XYZ file of C-alpha atoms in Angstrom:
367
model
C -71.622 49.010 108.385
C -68.036 48.161 109.395
C -66.355 47.864 112.766
C -64.364 51.018 113.509
C -60.879 50.614 114.906
C -59.939 52.634 117.999
C -63.549 53.671 118.398
C -66.087 53.025 121.158
C -69.822 52.855 120.547
C -71.263 55.021 123.308
C -74.881 54.286 124.169
C -76.187 57.631 125.409
C -75.802 57.588 129.154
C -79.115 59.301 129.900
C -81.063 56.334 128.470
C -82.735 53.935 130.885
C -82.767 50.186 130.343
C -85.247 47.814 132.006
C -84.760 44.072 131.679
C -87.886 41.916 131.542
C -88.499 38.188 131.518
C -88.308 37.773 127.717
C -87.113 41.141 126.428
C -85.907 44.552 127.543
C -86.697 48.149 126.687
C -84.420 51.145 126.297
C -86.152 54.416 127.121
C -85.397 57.764 125.533
C -87.053 60.321 127.823
C -85.936 63.217 125.627
C -88.346 62.177 122.883
C -90.824 60.202 125.043
C -90.299 56.852 123.351
C -88.959 53.388 124.006
C -87.499 50.568 121.925
C -87.512 46.824 122.450
C -84.089 45.222 122.652
C -83.011 41.631 123.390
C -82.085 40.892 126.991
C -78.636 39.857 125.802
C -77.973 43.318 124.354
C -79.306 44.946 127.523
C -76.878 42.911 129.639
C -73.961 43.845 127.383
C -74.752 47.565 127.542
C -75.189 47.588 131.317
C -72.160 45.408 132.079
C -69.952 47.608 129.897
C -71.224 50.859 131.414
C -72.868 51.910 128.131
C -69.473 51.901 126.325
C -69.163 49.132 123.758
C -65.641 48.160 122.772
C -66.198 45.769 119.878
C -62.917 43.879 120.342
C -63.625 43.198 124.014
C -67.249 42.222 123.365
C -66.346 39.744 120.624
C -63.728 38.294 122.931
C -65.786 38.060 126.128
C -69.324 37.298 124.918
C -70.858 34.553 122.819
C -71.864 36.843 119.993
C -71.003 36.868 116.300
C -69.571 39.844 114.477
C -72.677 40.000 112.272
C -75.090 40.145 115.229
C -72.972 42.783 116.961
C -73.020 44.910 113.812
C -76.796 44.553 113.564
C -77.200 45.668 117.181
C -74.897 48.641 116.609
C -76.702 49.668 113.440
C -80.031 49.566 115.300
C -78.696 51.813 118.082
C -77.172 54.288 115.633
C -80.182 54.458 113.318
C -82.480 55.284 116.242
C -80.141 57.926 117.632
C -79.442 55.918 120.767
C -75.660 55.804 120.393
C -72.655 57.402 118.713
C -69.005 56.584 118.085
C -66.346 58.236 120.227
C -62.620 57.739 120.704
C -61.256 55.437 123.378
C -59.704 58.453 125.074
C -63.028 60.279 125.286
C -64.798 57.195 126.610
C -63.301 57.760 130.066
C -65.341 60.955 130.365
C -68.724 59.225 130.106
C -70.561 57.262 132.780
C -74.193 56.116 133.040
C -76.473 58.296 135.117
C -76.938 57.345 138.754
C -80.502 56.064 139.026
C -80.171 55.042 142.680
C -81.301 58.331 144.239
C -84.684 59.991 144.241
C -85.002 63.197 146.235
C -88.260 65.036 146.916
C -88.347 68.235 148.941
C -92.043 68.184 149.845
C -94.089 65.928 152.081
C -96.694 65.599 149.303
C -96.242 65.963 145.553
C -99.772 65.686 144.245
C -103.421 65.470 145.231
C -106.463 64.049 143.468
C -109.683 65.941 144.118
C -112.956 64.469 142.906
C -115.518 67.211 142.506
C -118.348 67.130 145.028
C -120.603 69.563 146.860
C -118.040 69.894 149.663
C -115.409 71.402 147.367
C -116.818 74.883 146.844
C -117.087 75.462 150.604
C -113.766 73.880 151.603
C -111.415 74.743 148.737
C -109.772 77.522 150.789
C -109.065 75.129 153.666
C -107.651 72.514 151.284
C -105.406 74.976 149.449
C -104.118 76.461 152.695
C -102.847 73.039 153.767
C -101.469 72.190 150.327
C -99.551 75.474 150.144
C -97.849 74.724 153.464
C -96.835 71.255 152.262
C -95.459 72.610 148.956
C -97.670 70.296 146.883
C -96.782 70.528 143.187
C -99.719 69.128 141.245
C -103.478 68.729 141.572
C -105.827 66.520 139.567
C -109.387 67.840 139.523
C -111.819 65.191 138.314
C -115.447 65.808 137.408
C -117.525 62.678 136.788
C -121.015 64.114 136.545
C -122.289 66.890 134.330
C -122.273 70.017 136.478
C -122.571 73.683 135.661
C -119.283 75.092 134.407
C -119.975 78.105 136.645
C -119.458 75.840 139.671
C -116.030 74.698 138.473
C -114.650 78.121 137.510
C -114.341 79.564 141.070
C -112.525 76.420 142.227
C -110.064 76.501 139.316
C -109.504 80.216 139.829
C -108.425 79.689 143.426
C -106.183 76.746 142.526
C -104.622 78.758 139.704
C -103.796 81.568 142.169
C -102.304 79.167 144.742
C -98.715 77.930 145.031
C -99.530 74.722 143.179
C -97.663 74.608 139.890
C -99.821 72.315 137.794
C -103.482 71.477 137.240
C -104.675 68.368 135.416
C -108.367 68.544 134.618
C -110.639 65.566 133.933
C -114.155 66.265 132.674
C -116.857 64.990 130.307
C -116.469 66.014 126.684
C -119.865 67.746 126.778
C -118.641 70.060 129.551
C -115.456 70.938 127.707
C -117.445 71.937 124.627
C -119.087 74.675 126.680
C -115.695 76.105 127.659
C -113.132 74.964 125.021
C -110.608 77.685 125.899
C -110.496 76.946 129.611
C -106.718 76.349 129.491
C -106.183 79.883 128.196
C -107.927 81.369 131.219
C -106.029 79.270 133.748
C -102.356 79.095 132.820
C -101.469 76.341 135.280
C -103.608 73.787 133.444
C -101.157 71.249 132.029
C -103.482 68.547 130.721
C -107.173 68.242 130.046
C -108.668 64.769 129.737
C -112.025 64.895 127.962
C -113.772 61.535 128.299
C -116.988 60.230 126.773
C -115.754 61.901 123.593
C -116.971 60.882 120.106
C -113.326 60.466 119.071
C -109.901 59.653 120.502
C -107.127 62.158 119.875
C -104.270 64.030 121.533
C -103.794 67.725 120.716
C -101.297 70.276 121.949
C -102.759 73.413 123.472
C -103.174 76.074 120.830
C -100.592 78.894 120.990
C -98.821 77.258 123.908
C -95.401 75.664 124.431
C -96.816 73.107 126.848
C -99.996 71.274 127.647
C -102.087 68.581 126.048
C -105.773 68.097 125.350
C -106.534 64.381 125.455
C -109.833 63.132 124.053
C -110.912 59.579 124.826
C -113.982 57.577 123.890
C -113.800 55.813 127.231
C -117.143 55.922 128.995
C -116.101 57.043 132.464
C -118.859 57.167 135.066
C -117.024 57.326 138.426
C -113.720 56.698 140.193
C -114.061 52.935 139.649
C -112.947 53.493 136.054
C -109.400 54.357 137.116
C -106.486 51.978 137.539
C -106.355 50.703 133.947
C -102.861 49.794 132.770
C -102.411 50.805 129.144
C -99.438 51.972 127.033
C -101.145 55.336 126.484
C -100.580 56.042 130.186
C -96.864 55.165 130.169
C -94.615 57.899 131.529
C -91.156 58.417 130.039
C -89.913 61.152 132.375
C -86.701 60.683 134.291
C -88.458 61.583 137.547
C -90.969 58.777 137.025
C -88.186 56.289 136.292
C -86.199 57.322 139.376
C -89.252 57.224 141.611
C -90.142 53.758 140.364
C -86.845 52.370 141.664
C -87.817 53.169 145.248
C -91.517 53.985 145.543
C -94.987 53.375 144.175
C -95.367 55.701 141.205
C -99.108 56.084 141.694
C -99.413 56.562 145.463
C -96.058 57.878 146.675
C -96.538 61.262 148.384
C -100.070 61.416 147.042
C -103.339 62.087 148.809
C -106.902 62.076 147.533
C -110.315 63.434 148.399
C -113.266 61.566 146.929
C -116.594 63.065 145.833
C -117.998 62.811 149.396
C -114.971 64.519 150.931
C -113.378 61.344 152.317
C -109.572 61.432 152.552
C -107.859 58.399 151.021
C -104.665 57.247 149.336
C -106.740 56.993 146.168
C -110.439 57.797 145.663
C -111.006 54.211 144.465
C -109.701 52.671 147.676
C -112.108 51.533 150.352
C -110.317 52.782 153.458
C -110.868 56.396 154.535
C -108.736 58.357 157.008
C -111.477 60.851 157.829
C -113.429 63.550 156.041
C -112.020 66.862 154.873
C -114.826 68.641 156.759
C -113.267 67.762 160.115
C -109.838 66.253 159.358
C -106.587 67.946 158.383
C -104.552 66.546 155.495
C -101.325 67.174 157.415
C -102.506 64.802 160.160
C -103.372 62.043 157.705
C -100.042 61.928 155.863
C -98.163 61.318 159.126
C -99.961 58.019 159.710
C -97.861 54.896 159.058
C -100.949 53.108 157.759
C -101.330 55.843 155.125
C -97.664 55.879 154.090
C -97.317 52.106 153.738
C -98.607 52.256 150.156
C -95.894 54.739 149.194
C -93.192 52.087 149.491
C -94.723 49.310 147.365
C -92.545 49.425 144.253
C -92.875 47.562 140.964
C -89.888 45.309 141.649
C -91.862 43.792 144.549
C -95.207 43.239 142.826
C -96.119 39.804 141.473
C -95.688 39.541 137.680
C -94.842 43.262 137.440
C -91.332 42.529 138.723
C -90.732 40.474 135.557
C -92.212 43.067 133.170
C -90.058 45.179 130.872
C -92.518 48.091 131.182
C -92.475 48.234 134.984
C -90.493 51.478 135.359
C -92.512 53.486 132.821
C -95.846 51.949 133.797
C -98.463 53.222 136.184
C -99.492 51.105 139.142
C -102.733 50.493 140.987
C -103.198 49.227 144.526
C -106.936 49.900 144.571
C -107.872 46.970 142.311
C -105.759 43.825 142.619
C -105.936 40.401 140.994
C -105.852 38.975 144.497
C -107.620 41.417 146.862
C -106.049 39.637 149.856
C -102.488 40.249 148.638
C -101.227 43.835 148.755
C -98.394 42.865 146.384
C -100.672 41.309 143.762
C -100.618 42.386 140.120
C -103.005 45.230 139.164
C -106.382 43.767 138.271
C -106.833 46.066 135.264
C -103.632 45.048 133.504
C -103.927 42.732 130.512
C -100.219 42.412 129.712
C -98.376 39.115 130.164
C -94.574 39.589 130.297
C -94.056 35.846 129.915
C -95.724 35.814 126.471
C -95.290 39.515 125.572
C -98.987 39.666 124.695
C -101.747 42.116 125.625
C -105.218 40.732 126.383
C -108.504 42.306 127.433
C -108.311 42.234 131.224
C -112.065 42.527 131.863
C -112.899 39.218 130.148
C -110.006 37.162 131.511
C -111.483 34.128 133.336
C -108.950 34.319 136.195
C -109.928 37.917 136.974
C -113.683 37.411 137.318
C -113.597 36.672 141.047
C -111.758 39.934 141.762
C -114.071 41.858 139.410
C -117.015 40.595 141.433
C -115.251 41.444 144.720
C -114.755 45.067 143.651
C -118.268 45.279 142.158
C -116.954 46.341 138.734
C -119.353 44.533 136.417
C -121.632 47.532 135.879
C -118.671 49.840 135.280
C -117.187 47.415 132.743
C -120.538 47.007 130.997
C -121.048 50.768 130.615
C -117.437 51.354 129.683
C -117.729 48.925 126.781
C -120.738 50.742 125.327
C -118.863 52.990 122.933
């Protein structure tokens, strides 16, 4: 590859760059992928507003022509950049990632299936419709009759909610493998305790995924694991991460006993759905405080290159006494760029005992 005169290398302005302690990532949300890049290259791209003038870069940065060519070839080969004229370069600017606008007081709700649900689903949906909630996660941890789930899904599917994500044991899904065809709002089905791990697209559908996992999930204590398979590459997720907590912002949950919480795994309850309105709960300052804990404020996470595509967990923390502590169930170290098994880490054992997770970990590892 040769340097092109009178040309600018334009790094596509819809790409998001996150700088970590040792390396950076550049995220392509069009194809749901990311690439590692050196921090030095990330700084150059950002400081030059995604428009790389080779003459200026060689003049103003401590970089050799060979290294610059290697960087450029990497960006071009992965369809992250293109050459344009200097005249056209004035028409391109990076996207503004400083604003995140949501038009509803709640965006999603997690509902853990329990005996309360069949009787109170109409009450729940009536409140959610008024608040313009977009998405609902329905999670089933125990083997129950599929006939009990169908009426609930039918009512959700006929509501104003746009999207249903369904979590259930693999054995239940086998009894109703075409459930997504009956309820068109189902976007994802997570089938756990499966004999295999695989991701399939819904048959004869332009959207939707069927995700099989061998993970042995027994209750809500299994959630909160940080893993690359849960990374989100959407622009909305990236924008939200700049300002809010991407797990708990504008989210409400109802656990299997009907208790209203920020997350079913959290200890504190704001009342029970049997006698408490969701609209009353979300107005509480104590409830909303978790919405504003962003990754750039969390210990260790603020130095991680994955922080704006990662999930977050405030239910299980490395230090239970520190609300801004790193998620307990994360095994990534941004200072070494290495992943480790979080459940066996010696420095996490005290917190594991605090949250009473030993039995869950033991059963989860029996695959």
